[in-house]
Short mmCIF file of C-alpha atoms in Angstrom, two decimals:
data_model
loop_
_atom_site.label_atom_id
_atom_site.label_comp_id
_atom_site.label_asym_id
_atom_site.label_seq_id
_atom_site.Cartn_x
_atom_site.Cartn_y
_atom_site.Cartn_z
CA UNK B 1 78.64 167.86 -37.99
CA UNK B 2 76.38 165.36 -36.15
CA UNK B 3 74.10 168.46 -35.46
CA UNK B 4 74.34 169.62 -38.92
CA UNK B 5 73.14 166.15 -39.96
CA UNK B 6 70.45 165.70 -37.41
CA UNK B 7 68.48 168.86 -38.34
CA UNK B 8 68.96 168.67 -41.80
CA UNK B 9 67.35 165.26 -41.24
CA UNK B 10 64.83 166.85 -38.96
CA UNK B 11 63.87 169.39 -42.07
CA UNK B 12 63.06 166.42 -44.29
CA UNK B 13 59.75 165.49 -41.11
CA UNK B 14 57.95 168.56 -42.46
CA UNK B 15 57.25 166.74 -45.56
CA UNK B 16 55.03 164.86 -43.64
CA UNK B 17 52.66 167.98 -43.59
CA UNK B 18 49.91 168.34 -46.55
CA UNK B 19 51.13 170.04 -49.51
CA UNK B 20 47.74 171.03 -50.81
CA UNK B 21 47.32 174.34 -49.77
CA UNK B 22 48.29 177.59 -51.42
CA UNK B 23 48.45 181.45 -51.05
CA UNK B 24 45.01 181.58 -52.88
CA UNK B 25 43.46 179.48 -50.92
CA UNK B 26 44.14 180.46 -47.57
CA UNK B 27 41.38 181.66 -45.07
CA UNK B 28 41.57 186.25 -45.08
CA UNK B 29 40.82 186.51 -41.60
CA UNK B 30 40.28 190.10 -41.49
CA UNK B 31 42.88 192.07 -40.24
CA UNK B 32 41.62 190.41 -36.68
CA UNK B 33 44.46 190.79 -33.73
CA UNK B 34 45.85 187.82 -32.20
CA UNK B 35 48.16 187.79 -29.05
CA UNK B 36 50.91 185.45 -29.96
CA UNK B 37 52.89 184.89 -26.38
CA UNK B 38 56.29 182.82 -26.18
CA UNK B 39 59.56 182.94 -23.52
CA UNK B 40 62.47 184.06 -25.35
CA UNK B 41 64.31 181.90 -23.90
CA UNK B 42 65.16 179.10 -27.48
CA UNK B 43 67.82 179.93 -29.80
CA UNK B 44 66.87 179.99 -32.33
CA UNK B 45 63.69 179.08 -32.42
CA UNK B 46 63.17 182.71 -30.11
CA UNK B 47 65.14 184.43 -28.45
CA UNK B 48 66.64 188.34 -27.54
CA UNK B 49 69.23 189.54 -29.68
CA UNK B 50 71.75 190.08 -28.02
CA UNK B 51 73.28 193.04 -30.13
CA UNK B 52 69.82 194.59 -30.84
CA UNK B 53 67.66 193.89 -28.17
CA UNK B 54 64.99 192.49 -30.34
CA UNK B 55 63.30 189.15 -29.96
CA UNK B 56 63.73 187.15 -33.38
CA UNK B 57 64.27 183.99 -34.20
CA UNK B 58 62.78 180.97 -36.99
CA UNK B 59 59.61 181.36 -34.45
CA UNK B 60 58.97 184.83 -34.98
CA UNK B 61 59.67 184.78 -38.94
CA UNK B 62 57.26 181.82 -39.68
CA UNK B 63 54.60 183.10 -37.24
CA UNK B 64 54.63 186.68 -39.09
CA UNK B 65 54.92 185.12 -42.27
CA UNK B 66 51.56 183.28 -41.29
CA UNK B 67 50.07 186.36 -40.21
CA UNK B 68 50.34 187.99 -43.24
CA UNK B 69 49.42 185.24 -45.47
CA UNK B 70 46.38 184.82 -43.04
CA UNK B 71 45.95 188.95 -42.87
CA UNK B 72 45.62 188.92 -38.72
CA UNK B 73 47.93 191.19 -36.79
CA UNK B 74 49.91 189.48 -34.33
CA UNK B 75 50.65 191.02 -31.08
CA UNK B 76 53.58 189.15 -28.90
CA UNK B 77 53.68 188.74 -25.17
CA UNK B 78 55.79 187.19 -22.80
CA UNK B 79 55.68 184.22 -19.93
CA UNK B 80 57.51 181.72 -18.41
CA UNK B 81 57.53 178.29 -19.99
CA UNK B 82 55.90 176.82 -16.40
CA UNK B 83 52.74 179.44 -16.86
CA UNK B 84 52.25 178.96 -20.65
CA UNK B 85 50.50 175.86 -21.01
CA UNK B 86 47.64 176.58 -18.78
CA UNK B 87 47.54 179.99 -19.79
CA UNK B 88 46.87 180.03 -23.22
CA UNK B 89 44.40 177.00 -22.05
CA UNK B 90 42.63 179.68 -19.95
CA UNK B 91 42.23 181.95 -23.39
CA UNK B 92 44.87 184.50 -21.58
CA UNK B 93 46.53 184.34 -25.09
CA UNK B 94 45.23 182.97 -28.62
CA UNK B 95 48.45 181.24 -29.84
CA UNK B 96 51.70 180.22 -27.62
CA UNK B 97 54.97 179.26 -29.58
CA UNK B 98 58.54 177.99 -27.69
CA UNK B 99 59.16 174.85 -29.51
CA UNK B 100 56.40 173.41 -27.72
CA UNK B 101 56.83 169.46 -27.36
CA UNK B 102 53.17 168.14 -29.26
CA UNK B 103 52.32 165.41 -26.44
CA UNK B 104 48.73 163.42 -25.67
CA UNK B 105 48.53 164.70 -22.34
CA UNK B 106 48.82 168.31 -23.58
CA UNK B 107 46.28 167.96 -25.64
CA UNK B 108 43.85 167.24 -23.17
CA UNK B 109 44.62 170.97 -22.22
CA UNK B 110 45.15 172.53 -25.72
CA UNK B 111 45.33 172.13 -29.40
CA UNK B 112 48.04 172.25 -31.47
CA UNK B 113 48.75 173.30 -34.76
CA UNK B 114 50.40 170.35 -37.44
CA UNK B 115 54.33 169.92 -36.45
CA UNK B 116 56.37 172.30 -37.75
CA UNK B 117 60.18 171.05 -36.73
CA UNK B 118 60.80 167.81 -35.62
CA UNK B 119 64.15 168.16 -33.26
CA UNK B 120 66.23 165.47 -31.49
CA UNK B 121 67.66 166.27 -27.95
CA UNK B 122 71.20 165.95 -26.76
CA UNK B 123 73.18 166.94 -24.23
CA UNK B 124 74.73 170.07 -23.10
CA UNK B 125 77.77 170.19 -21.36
CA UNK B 126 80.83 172.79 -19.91
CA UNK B 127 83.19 172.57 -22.87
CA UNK B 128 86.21 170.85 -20.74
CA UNK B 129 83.50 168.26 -19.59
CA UNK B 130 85.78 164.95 -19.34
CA UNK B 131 83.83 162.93 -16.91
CA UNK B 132 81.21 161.27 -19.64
CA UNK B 133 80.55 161.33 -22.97
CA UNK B 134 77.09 160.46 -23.46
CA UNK B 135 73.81 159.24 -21.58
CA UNK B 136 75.22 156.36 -20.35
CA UNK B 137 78.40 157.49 -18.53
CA UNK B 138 76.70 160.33 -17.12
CA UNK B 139 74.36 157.69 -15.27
CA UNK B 140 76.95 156.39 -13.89
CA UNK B 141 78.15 159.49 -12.92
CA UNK B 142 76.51 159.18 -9.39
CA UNK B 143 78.04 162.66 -8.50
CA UNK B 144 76.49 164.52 -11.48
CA UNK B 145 73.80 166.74 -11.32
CA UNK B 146 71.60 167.20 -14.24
CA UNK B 147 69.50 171.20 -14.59
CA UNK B 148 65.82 171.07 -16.35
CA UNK B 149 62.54 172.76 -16.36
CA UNK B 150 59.98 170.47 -14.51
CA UNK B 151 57.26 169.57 -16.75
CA UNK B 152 59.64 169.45 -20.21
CA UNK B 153 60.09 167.00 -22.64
CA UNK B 154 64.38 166.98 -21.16
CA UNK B 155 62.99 166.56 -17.81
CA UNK B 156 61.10 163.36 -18.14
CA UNK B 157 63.70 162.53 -20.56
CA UNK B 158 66.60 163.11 -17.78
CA UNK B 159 64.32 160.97 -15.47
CA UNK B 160 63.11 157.91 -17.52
CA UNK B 161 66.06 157.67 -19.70
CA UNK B 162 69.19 158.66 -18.20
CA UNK B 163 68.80 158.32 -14.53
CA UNK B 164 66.35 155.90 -12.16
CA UNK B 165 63.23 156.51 -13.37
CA UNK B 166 62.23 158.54 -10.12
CA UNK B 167 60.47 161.46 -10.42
CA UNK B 168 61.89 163.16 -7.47
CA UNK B 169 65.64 162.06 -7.54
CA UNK B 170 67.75 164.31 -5.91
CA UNK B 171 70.27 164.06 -9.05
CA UNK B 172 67.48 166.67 -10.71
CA UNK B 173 68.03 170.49 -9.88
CA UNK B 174 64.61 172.28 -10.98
CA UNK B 175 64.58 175.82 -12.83
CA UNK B 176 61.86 178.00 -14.08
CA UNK B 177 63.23 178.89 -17.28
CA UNK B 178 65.82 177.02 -19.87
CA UNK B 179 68.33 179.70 -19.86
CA UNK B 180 68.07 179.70 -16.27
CA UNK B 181 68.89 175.74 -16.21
CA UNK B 182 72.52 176.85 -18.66
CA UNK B 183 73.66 179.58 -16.32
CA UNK B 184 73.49 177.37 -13.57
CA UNK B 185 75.74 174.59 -16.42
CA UNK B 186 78.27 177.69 -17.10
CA UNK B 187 78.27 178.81 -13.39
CA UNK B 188 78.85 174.53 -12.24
CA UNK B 189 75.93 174.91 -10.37
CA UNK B 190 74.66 171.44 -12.66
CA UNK B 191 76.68 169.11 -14.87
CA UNK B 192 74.59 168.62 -17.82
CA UNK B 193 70.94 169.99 -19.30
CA UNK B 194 69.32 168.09 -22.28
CA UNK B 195 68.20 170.25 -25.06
CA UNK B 196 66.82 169.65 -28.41
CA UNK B 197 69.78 170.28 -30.87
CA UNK B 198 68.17 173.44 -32.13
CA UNK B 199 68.64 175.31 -28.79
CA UNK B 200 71.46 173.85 -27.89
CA UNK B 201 73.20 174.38 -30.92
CA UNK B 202 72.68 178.34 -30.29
CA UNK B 203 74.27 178.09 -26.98
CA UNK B 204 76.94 176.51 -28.24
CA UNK B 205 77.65 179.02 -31.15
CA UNK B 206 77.11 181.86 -28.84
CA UNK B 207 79.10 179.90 -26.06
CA UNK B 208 83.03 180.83 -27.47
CA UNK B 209 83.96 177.41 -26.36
CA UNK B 210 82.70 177.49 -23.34
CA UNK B 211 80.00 174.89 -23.85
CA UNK B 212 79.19 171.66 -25.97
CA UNK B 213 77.27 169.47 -26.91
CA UNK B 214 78.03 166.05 -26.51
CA UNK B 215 76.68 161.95 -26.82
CA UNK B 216 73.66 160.92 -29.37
CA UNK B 217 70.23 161.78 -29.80
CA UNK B 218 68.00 160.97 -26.86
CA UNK B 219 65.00 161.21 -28.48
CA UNK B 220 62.64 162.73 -30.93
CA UNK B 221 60.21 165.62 -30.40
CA UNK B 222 57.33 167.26 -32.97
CA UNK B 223 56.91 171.17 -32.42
CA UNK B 224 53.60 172.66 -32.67
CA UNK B 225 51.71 176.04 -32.04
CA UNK B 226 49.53 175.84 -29.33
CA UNK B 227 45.56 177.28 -28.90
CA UNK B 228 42.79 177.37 -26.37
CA UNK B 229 40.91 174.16 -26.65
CA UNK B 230 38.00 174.61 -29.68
CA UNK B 231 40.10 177.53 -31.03
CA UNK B 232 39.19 178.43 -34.80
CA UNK B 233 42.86 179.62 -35.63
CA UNK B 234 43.72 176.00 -35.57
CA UNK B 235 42.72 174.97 -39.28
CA UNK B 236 43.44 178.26 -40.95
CA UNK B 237 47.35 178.33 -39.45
CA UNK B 238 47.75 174.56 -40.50
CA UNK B 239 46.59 175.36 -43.90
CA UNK B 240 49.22 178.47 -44.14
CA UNK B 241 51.93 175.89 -42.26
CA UNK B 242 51.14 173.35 -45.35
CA UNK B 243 51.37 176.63 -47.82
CA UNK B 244 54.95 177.59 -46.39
CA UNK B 245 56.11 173.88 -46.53
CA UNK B 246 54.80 174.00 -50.04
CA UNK B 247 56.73 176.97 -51.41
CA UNK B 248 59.58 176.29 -49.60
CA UNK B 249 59.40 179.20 -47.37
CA UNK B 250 60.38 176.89 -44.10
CA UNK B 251 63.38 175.59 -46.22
CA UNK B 252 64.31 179.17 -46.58
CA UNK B 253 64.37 179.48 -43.06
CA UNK B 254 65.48 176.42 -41.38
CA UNK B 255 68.69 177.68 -44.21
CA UNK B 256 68.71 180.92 -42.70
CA UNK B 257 69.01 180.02 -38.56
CA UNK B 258 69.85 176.46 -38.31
CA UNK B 259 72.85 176.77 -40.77
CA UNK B 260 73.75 180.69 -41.65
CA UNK B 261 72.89 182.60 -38.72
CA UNK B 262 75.89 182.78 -36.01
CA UNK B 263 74.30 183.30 -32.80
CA UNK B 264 76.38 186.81 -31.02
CA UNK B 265 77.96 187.56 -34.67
#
């Protein structure tokens, strides 16, 4: 229920976003392809169904439903989180989308797009964890071992606000990729790995017990599309953002994968 109540709570940021624009007033951009390139690795944000074998997620509906109100074809590609950043920097790729963390020093590498989502992170834990409860206890914890991506938002939370500060602290096992950093959680290779609610809350559901999440929220995050620096998708995909915020399309589906979709149902 805390979950429940944090994103619902999160949903209520995007009012922060204009409300000016509408369908008619969007940019037509031509039928024009754009390469749209994500991980498929953040439930539910983006991820592989499991039953399907298709990548889908809140992501993937609000960046088609932007392609269509903008009339530009999207096609998607894959990377690691670690590559993505300086990729779509390089122009490799013209939009990148994995619940991307908007931060000052990023944008001294790329734009981003208005927030979307604002998300709070927590942390994930083996479902008979018994050794902590939250942030605090887990510091403590001088045995535990915490999993993350180096580079994230969860690592430099893990390092400035649950452990010593130290960059390089043993306590830290690196990963190249989020679901990589759970595994090693399931497999008790690592004792904890913060999230933001949103991913962790598919884990969880998808989890049959076998994980949680536990403790309060460590901190809050904006999401944003990322572009090559100068990019002129920029203003036209914050004016469709403001037009689905408007119309209540992103109500529709923060409804439809925060609280109805059942991840591996």
């Amino acid at each position: 229920m805390l979950f429940r109540r944090t994103v619902l709570a999160s949903f209520a940021a995007l009012a922060l976003l204009p409300l000016a624009a509408s369908a008619a007033e969007l940019p037509d951009l031509g039928g024009k392809s754009v390469v749209v390139v994500t991980e498929n690795a953040y439930p539910p944000l983006q991820f592989v169904d499991p039953k399907s074998g298709k990548a889908i997620g809140w992501e993937y509906d609000a960046m088609n439903e932007i392609a269509k109100r903008l009339n530009f074809k999207v096609e998607y590609q894959n990377t690691s989180w670690d590559a993505m950043i300086q990729a779509v920097s390089d122009g490799q790729y013209n939009i990148g989308m994995t619940g991307i963390t908007i931060k000052e020093d990023r944008k001294q590498k790329v734009d981003f797009s208005d927030p979307y989502m604002r998300s709070q992170q927590f942390m994930l834990v083996r479902g008979d964890e018994n050794r902590f409860t939250d942030a605090k206890s887990f510091g403590e914890f001088k045995d535990g071992l915490v999993g993350a991506q180096p580079g994230t938002t969860p690592f430099y939370t893990a390092v400035y606000e649950v452990l010593d500060g130290n960059e390089q602290n043993p306590r830290i096992k690196l990963f190249e990729t989020f679901g990589a950093t759970v595994q090693a959680l399931k497999a008790g290779d690592v004792d904890v790995v913060l999230t933001d609610g949103t991913a962790g809350k598919g884990y969880v559901d998808a989890s049959n017990g076998a994980l949680k999440l536990i403790g309060e929220p460590l901190g809050t995050e904006d999401f944003g599309f990322i572009f090559p620096k100068g990019s002129d998708l920029v203003a036209p995909v914050n004016a469709a953002i403001a037009a689905l915020k408007a119309d209540g399309t992103l109500d529709g589906l923060n409804k439809k994968w925060f609280l109805d979709y059942k991840m591996g149902e």
